[in-house]
Coordinates of C-alpha atoms in Angstrom, one line a residue:
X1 CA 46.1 108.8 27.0
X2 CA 44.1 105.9 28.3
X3 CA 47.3 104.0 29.5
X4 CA 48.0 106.8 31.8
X5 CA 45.7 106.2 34.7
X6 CA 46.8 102.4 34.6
X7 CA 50.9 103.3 34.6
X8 CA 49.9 106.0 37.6
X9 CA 48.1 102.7 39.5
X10 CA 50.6 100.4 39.3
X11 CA 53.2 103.3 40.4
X12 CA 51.2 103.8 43.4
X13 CA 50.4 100.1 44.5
X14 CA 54.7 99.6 44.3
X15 CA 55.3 102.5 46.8
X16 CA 52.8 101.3 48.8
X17 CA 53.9 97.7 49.0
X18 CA 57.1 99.0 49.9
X19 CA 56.4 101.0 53.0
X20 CA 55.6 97.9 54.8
X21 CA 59.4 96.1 54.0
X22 CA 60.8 99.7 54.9
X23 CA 59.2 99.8 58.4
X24 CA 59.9 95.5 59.1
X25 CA 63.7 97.1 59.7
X26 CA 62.4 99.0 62.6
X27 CA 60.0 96.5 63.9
X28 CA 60.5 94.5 67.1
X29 CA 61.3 91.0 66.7
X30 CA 58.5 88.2 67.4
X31 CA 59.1 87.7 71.1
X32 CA 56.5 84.8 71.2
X33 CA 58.3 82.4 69.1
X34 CA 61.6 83.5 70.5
X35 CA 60.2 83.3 74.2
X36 CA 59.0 79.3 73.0
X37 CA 62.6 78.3 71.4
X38 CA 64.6 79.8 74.4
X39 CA 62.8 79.4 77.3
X40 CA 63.9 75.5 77.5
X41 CA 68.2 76.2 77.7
X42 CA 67.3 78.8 80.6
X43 CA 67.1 77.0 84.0
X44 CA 66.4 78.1 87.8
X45 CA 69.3 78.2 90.2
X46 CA 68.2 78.0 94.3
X47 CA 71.4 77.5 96.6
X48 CA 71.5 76.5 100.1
X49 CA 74.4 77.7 102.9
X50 CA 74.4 77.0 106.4
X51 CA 74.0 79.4 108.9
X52 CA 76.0 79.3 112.4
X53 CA 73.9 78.9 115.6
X54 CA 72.7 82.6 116.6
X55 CA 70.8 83.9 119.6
X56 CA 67.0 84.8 119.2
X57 CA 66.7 88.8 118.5
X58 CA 65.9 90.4 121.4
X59 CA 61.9 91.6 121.7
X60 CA 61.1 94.3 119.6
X61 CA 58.7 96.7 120.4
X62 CA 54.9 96.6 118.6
X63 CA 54.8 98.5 115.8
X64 CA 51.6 99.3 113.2
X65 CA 53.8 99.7 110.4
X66 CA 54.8 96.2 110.8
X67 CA 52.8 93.9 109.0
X68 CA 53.7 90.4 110.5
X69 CA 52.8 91.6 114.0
X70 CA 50.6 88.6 115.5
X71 CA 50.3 87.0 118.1
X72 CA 52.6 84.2 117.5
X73 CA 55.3 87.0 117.5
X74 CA 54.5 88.1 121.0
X75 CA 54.4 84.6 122.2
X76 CA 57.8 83.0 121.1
X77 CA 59.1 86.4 121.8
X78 CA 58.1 86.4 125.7
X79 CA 59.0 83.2 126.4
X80 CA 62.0 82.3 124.1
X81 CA 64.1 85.6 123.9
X82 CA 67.7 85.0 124.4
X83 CA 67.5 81.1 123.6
X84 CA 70.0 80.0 120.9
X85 CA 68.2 79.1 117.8
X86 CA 69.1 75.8 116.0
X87 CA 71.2 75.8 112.6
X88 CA 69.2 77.3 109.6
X89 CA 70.2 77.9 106.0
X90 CA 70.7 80.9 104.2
X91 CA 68.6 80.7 100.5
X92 CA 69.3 82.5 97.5
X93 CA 67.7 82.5 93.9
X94 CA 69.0 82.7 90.5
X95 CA 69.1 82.3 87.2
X96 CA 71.4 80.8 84.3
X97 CA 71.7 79.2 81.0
X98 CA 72.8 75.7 79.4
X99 CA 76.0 75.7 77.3
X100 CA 76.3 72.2 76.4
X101 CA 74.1 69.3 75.8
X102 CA 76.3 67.5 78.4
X103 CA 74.4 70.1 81.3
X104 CA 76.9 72.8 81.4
X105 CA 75.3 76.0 83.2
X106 CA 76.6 79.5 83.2
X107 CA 75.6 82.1 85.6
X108 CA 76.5 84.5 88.5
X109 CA 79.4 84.0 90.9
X110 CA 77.7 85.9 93.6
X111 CA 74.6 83.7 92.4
X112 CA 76.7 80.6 93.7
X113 CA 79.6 81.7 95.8
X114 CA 79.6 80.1 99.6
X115 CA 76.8 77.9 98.8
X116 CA 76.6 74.4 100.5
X117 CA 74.0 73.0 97.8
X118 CA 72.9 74.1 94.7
X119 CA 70.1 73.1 92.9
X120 CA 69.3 73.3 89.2
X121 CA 65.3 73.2 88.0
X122 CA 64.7 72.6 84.3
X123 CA 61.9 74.6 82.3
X124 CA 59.8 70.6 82.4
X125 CA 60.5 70.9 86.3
X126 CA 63.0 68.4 86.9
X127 CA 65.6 69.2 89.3
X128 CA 68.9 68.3 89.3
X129 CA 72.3 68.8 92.3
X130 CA 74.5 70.5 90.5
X131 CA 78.6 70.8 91.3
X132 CA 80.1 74.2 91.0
X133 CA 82.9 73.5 88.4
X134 CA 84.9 77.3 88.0
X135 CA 84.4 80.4 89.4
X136 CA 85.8 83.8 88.7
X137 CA 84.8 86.5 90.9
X138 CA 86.3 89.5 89.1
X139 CA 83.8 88.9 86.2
X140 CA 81.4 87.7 88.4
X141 CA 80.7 84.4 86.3
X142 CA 80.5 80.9 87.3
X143 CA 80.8 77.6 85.7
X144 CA 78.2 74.6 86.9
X145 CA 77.6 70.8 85.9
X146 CA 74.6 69.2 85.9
X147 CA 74.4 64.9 85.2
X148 CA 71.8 64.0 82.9
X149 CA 72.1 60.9 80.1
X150 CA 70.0 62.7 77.6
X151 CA 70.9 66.0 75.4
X152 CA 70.0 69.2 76.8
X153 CA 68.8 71.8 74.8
X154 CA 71.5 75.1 74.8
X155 CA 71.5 78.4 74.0
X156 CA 73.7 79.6 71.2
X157 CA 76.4 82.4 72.6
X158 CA 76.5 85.3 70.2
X159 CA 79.3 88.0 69.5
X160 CA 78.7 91.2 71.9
X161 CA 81.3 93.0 70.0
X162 CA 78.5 92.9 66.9
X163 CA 75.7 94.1 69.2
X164 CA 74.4 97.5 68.8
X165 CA 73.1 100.6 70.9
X166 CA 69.3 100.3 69.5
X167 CA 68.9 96.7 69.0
X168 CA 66.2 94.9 70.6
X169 CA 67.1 92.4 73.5
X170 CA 65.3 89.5 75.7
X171 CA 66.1 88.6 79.0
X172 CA 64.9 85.4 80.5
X173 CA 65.5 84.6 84.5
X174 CA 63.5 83.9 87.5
X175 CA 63.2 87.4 89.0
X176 CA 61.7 87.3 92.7
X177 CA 61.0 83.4 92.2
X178 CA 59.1 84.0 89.5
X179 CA 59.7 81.3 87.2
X180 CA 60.4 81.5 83.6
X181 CA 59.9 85.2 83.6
X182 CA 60.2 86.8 79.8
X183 CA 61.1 90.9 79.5
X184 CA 61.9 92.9 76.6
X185 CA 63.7 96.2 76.0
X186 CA 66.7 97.9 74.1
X187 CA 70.5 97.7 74.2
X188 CA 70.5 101.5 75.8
X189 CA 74.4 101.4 75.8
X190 CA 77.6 99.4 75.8
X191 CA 81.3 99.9 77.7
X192 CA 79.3 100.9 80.9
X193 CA 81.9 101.4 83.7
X194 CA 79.7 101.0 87.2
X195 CA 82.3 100.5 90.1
X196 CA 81.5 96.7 90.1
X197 CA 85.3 95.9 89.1
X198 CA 88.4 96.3 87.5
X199 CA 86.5 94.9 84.4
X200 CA 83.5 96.6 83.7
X201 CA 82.3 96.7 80.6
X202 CA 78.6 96.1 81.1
X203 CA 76.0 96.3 78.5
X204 CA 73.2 98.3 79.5
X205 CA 69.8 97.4 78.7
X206 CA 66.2 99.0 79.8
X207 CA 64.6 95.0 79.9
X208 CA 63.7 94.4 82.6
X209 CA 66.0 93.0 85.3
X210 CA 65.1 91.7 89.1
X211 CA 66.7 90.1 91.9
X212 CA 66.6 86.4 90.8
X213 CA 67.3 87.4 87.1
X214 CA 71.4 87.5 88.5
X215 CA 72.7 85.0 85.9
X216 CA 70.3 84.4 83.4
X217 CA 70.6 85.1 79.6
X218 CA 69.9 88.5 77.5
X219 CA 68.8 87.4 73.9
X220 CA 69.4 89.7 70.5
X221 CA 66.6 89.2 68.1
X222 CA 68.9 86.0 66.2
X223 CA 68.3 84.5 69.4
X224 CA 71.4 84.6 70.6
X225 CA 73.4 85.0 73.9
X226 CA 74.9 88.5 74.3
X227 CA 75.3 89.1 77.5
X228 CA 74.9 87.7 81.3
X229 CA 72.4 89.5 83.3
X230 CA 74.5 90.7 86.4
X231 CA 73.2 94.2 87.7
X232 CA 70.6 96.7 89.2
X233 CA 71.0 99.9 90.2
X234 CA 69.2 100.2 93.3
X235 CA 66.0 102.5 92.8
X236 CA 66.5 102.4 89.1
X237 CA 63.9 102.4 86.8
X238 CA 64.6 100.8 83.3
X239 CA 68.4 100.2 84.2
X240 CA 69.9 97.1 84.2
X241 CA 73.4 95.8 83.0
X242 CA 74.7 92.7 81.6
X243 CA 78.2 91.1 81.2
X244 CA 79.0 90.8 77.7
X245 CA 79.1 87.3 76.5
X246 CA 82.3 87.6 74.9
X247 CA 84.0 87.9 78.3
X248 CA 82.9 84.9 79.0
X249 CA 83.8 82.8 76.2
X250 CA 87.4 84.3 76.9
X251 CA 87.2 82.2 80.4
X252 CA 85.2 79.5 79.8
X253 CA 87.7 76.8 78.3
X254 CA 89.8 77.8 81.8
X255 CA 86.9 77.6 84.3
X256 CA 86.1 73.9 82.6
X257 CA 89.8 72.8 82.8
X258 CA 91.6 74.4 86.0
X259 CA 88.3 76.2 87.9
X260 CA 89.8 79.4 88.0
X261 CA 90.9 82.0 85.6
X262 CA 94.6 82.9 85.4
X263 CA 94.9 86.7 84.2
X264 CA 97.9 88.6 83.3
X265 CA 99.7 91.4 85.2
X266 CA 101.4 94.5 83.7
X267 CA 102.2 96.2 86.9
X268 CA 101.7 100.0 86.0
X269 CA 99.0 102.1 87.4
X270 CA 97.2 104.7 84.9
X271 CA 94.6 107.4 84.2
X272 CA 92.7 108.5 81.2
X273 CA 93.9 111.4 79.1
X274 CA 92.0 114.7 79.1
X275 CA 91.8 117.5 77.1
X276 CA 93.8 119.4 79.1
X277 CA 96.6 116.5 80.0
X278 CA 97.0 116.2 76.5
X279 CA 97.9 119.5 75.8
X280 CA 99.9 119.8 78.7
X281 CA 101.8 117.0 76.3
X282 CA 101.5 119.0 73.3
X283 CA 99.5 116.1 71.9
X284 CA 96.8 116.9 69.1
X285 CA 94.2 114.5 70.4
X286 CA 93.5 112.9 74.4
X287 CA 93.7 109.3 73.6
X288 CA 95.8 106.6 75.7
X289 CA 96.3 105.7 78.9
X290 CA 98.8 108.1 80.8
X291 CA 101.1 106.1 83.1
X292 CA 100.6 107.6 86.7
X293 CA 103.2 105.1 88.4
X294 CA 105.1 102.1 87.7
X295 CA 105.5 99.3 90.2
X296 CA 108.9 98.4 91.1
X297 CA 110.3 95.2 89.6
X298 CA 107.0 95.2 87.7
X299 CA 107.1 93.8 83.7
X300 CA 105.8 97.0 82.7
X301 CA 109.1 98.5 84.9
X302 CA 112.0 95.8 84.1
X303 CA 110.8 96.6 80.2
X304 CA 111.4 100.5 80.8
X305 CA 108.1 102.0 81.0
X306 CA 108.4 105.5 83.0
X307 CA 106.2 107.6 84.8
X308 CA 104.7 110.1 82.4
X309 CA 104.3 107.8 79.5
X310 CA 101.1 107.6 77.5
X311 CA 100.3 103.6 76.0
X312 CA 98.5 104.1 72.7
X313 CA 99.1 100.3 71.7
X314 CA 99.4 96.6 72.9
X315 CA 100.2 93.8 71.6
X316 CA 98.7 95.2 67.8
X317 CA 95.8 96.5 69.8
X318 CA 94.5 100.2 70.0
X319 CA 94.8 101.6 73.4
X320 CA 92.1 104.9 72.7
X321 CA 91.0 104.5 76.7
X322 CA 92.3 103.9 79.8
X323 CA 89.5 101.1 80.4
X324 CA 91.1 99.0 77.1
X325 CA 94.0 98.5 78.4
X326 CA 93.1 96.2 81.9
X327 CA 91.0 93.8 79.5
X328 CA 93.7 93.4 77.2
X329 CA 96.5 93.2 79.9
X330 CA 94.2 90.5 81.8
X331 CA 93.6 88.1 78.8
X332 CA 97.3 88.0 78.1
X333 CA 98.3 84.4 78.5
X334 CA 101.5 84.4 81.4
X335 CA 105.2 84.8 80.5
X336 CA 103.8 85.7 77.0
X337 CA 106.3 88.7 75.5
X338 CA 104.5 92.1 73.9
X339 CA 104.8 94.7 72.0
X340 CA 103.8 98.5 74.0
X341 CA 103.5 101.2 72.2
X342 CA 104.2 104.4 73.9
X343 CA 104.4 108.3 73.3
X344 CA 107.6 109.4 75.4
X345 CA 108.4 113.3 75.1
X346 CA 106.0 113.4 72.0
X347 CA 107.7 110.6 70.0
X348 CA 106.7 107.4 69.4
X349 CA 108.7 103.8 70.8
X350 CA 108.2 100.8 71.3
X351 CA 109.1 98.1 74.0
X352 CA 108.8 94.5 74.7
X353 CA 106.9 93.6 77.9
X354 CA 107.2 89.7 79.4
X355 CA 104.1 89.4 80.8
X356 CA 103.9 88.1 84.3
X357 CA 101.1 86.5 86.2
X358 CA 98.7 88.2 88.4
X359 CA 98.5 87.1 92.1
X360 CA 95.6 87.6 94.0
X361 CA 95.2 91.0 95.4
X362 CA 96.8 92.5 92.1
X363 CA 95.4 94.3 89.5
X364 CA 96.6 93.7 85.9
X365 CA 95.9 97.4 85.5
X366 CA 95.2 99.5 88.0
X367 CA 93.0 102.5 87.6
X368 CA 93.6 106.1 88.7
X369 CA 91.7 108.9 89.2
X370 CA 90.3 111.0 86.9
X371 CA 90.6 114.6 86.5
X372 CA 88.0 117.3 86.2
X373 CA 88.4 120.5 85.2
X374 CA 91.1 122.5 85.7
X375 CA 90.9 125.2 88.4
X376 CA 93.3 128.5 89.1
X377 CA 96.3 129.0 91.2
X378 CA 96.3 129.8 94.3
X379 CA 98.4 127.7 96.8
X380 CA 99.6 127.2 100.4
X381 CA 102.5 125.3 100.3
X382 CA 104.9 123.7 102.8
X383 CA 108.1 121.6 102.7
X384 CA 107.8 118.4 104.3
X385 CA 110.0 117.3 107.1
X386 CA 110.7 113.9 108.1
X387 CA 108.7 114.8 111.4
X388 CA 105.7 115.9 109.0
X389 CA 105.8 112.6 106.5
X390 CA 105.7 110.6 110.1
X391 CA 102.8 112.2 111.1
X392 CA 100.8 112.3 108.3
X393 CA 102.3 109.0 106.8
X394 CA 103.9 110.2 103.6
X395 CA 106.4 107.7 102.1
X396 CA 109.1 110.5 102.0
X397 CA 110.0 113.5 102.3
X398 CA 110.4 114.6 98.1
X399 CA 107.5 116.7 97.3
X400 CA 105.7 119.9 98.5
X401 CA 102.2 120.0 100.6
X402 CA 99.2 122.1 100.2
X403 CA 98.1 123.3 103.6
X404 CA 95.2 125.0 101.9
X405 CA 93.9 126.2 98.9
X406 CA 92.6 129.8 98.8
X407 CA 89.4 130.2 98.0
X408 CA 89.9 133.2 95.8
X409 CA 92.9 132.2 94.3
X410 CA 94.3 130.2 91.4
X411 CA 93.6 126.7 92.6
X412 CA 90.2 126.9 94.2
X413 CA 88.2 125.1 91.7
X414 CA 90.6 122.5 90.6
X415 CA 91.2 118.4 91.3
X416 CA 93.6 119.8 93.9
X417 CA 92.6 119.2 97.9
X418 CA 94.2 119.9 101.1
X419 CA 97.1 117.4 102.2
X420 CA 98.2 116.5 98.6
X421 CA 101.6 116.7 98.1
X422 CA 102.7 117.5 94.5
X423 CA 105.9 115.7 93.0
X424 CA 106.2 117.4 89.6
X425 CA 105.7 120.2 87.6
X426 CA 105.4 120.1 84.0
X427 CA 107.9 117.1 84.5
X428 CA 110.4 119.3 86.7
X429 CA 110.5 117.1 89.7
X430 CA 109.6 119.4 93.4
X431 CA 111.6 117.9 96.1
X432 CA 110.8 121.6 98.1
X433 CA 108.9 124.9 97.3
X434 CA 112.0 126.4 96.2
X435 CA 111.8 123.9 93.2
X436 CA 108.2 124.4 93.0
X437 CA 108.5 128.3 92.8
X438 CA 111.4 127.8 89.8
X439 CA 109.1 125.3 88.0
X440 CA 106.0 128.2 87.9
X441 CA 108.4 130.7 88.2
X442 CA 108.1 131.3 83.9
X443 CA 104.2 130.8 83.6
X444 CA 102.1 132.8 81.9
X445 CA 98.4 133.9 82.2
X446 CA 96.2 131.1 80.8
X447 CA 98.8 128.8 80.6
X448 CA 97.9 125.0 81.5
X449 CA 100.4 123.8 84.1
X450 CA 101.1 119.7 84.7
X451 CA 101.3 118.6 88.1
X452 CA 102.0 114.9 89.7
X453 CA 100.5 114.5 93.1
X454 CA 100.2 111.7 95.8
X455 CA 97.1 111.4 96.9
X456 CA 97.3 108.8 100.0
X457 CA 98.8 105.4 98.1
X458 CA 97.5 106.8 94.7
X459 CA 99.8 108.6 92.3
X460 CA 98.0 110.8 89.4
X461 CA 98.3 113.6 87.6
X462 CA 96.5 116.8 86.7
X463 CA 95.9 120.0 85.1
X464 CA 95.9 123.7 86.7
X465 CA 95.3 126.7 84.7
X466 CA 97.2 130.0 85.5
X467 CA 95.4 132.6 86.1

């Protein structure tokens, strides 16, 4: 009985000297000694671009909401207005990060792009001219060179495709000129898509980011790279978006050897897969990217890929989104043969592609439009007469156009709009509205019809639900 007491003791003092290893999981990481070992590989960019002669704004009126009103302003603006004003420079600030000891920088193409000088200031305050040695504008990266004789510190790149929603983050950069500036947040999501390119895939993070961090480095806890600070969202508050690092390791032995990145080109344009596309397919689950056009003497169309088809693979790779499959396409080295796997009339195949290279202006992927949910019928329809294509610059004549959409009726909530012109139903192909009328002519109430429209250049399909 007298043991008790002590057995009950030393019971306690163990679960109590384990909350404390339980909650180091969950703890930040110590942004002072990582801020100290980091701080020296990140580096201020400031670029220089010369301006072409312009004329002197014309006076502008007083205003008390102005705050630079003086009376120098008055002066030069009385008896100077209209003079032409000698050369000046356009200025822009930056940020980036050493990737070699030999004074290799990564940053921002927009960071870099048109300058006439670029200047590279060390966390000890030296300053160095650096050249611009690659650039890739569709990632938005850029490749510099500093010449120093001594070893430069560098920051480690990391593996993004480890990096988790959750996990603390670091950014460093120089936002507003403000040097050496340390903020600290959470990875709040990854695969962001924002409109910035055909390649988004932007880690988003609520660390701080500025104008001037463009370029500069976002830490995990290890200390590692894991992404390239790159976007704002105008207004935002806690919103900020990084490149992943990864897509820049993919480049970066091509930007150091050739200054440019050569991409692959598939030549097929597509659209993700919703609910209600896939079971207009008759498909148990909406994954893939649906083919909404092939281009002609494309790769993708010399290897026999067809409207309608839905790319689940490539080249051993899942395809579960439509955003996969541009990345992958892209990163294809050029004439290189692969394997596509495709769902064609609900059976799988497979088809060898030679990829091809992608020219400038070309997409390796391109896009299309997404659909929302599906509406009811209700349609205005017209055939379209080679007069009528000329007019409203239709490509042919195959196809029928809406003239309106009642609002009442079957189609007034749907993707559908005015002026589309729709080339299939259900796979039935609508050269007229006598077609058109045979291809709905057998649907039911609550049945989900297909429909391929043009929309202007684009191609796409949809869903519309009978009513």
């Amino acid at each position: 009985m007298k043991h008790r007491p002590a057995h009950f003791i030393i019971l306690l003092l163990s679960l109590l000297l384990s909350l404390p290893f339980s909650g180091l999981a969950a703890a930040p990481p110590d942004f002072v000694v990582l801020a100290k070992e980091l701080k020296p590989a990140v580096v201020n960019i400031s670029t220089a671009q010369k301006a072409k002669q312009q004329q002197r704004r014309p006076m502008q009126p007083r205003s008390p909401f102005n705050p630079h009103n003086d009376f120098f302003d008055d002066f030069f603006n009385r008896f100077f207005e209209g003079m032409p004003q000698g050369p000046s420079q356009k200025q822009a600030l930056g940020s980036g990060f050493i990737i070699s000891k030999d004074g290799y920088i990564m940053t921002n193409d927009h960071v870099v792009n048109g300058a006439d000088t670029v200047t590279v200031k060390l966390s000890d305050g030296r300053t160095f001219d650096a050249t611009i040695k690659g650039q890739d504008e569709k990632l938005d990266l850029a490749l510099l060179k500093i010449e120093t004789k001594e070893a430069l510190p560098v920051a480690a790149l990391g593996d993004s495709d480890k990096l988790e929603v959750g996990e603390w983050v670091m950014a460093i950069g120089n936002p507003f000129g403000l040097e050496q500036t340390v903020t600290a947040g959470i990875v709040s999501a990854k695969g962001r898509v924002i409109g910035a390119g055909p390649y988004d895939d932007f880690i988003q993070t609520d660390a701080s980011i500025n104008p001037g961090n463009s370029g500069g480095p976002l830490f995990n806890s290890d200390g590692q790279v894991v992404g390239i600070n790159t976007a704002i969202i105008a207004g935002g508050q806690g919103i900020g978006f990084a490149t992943p690092v990864n897509a820049a390791k993919d480049i970066l032995d091509q930007l150091k050897e050739t200054g440019h990145v050569t991409r692959g080109w598939l030549g097929v344009s597509v659209q993700p897969m919703t609910e209600e596309l896939a079971d207009s397919f008759d498909l148990e689950e909406a994954k893939g990217a649906l083919v909404a056009e092939v281009t002609a003497d494309s790769p993708a169309g010399r290897a026999g890929v067809k409207r309608g088809d839905i790319i689940v693979r490539y080249d051993g790779s899942e395809v579960n989104e439509t955003k996969d499959l541009p990345r992958l396409v892209a990163a294809t080295p050029v004439n290189k043969t692969v394997e596509l796997g495709i769902l064609r009339d609900g059976k799988e195949k497979t088809l060898k592609v030679k990829i091809a290279k992608l020219e400038d202006g070309q997409s390796a992927v391109v896009e299309g439009e997404e659909d929302g949910e599906p509406g009811q019928l209700g349609l205005s329809l017209s055939n379209i007469s080679p007069e009528l294509a000329a007019r409203l610059g239709l490509q042919g004549t195959d196809g029928v156009l809406i003239n309106a959409i009642d609002p009442n009726g079957s189609a007034a909530v749907s993707q559908l709009r005015r002026g589309d012109v729709i080339l299939e139903v259900n796979g039935k192909a609508t050269p007229n509205v006598a077609a058109f009328k045979s291809a709905v002519g057998k649907v039911k109430k609550g049945d989900t019809l297909r429909l391929l429209v043009q929309r202007g250049e684009s191609v796409l399909y949809t869903t519309l639900k009978a009513d």
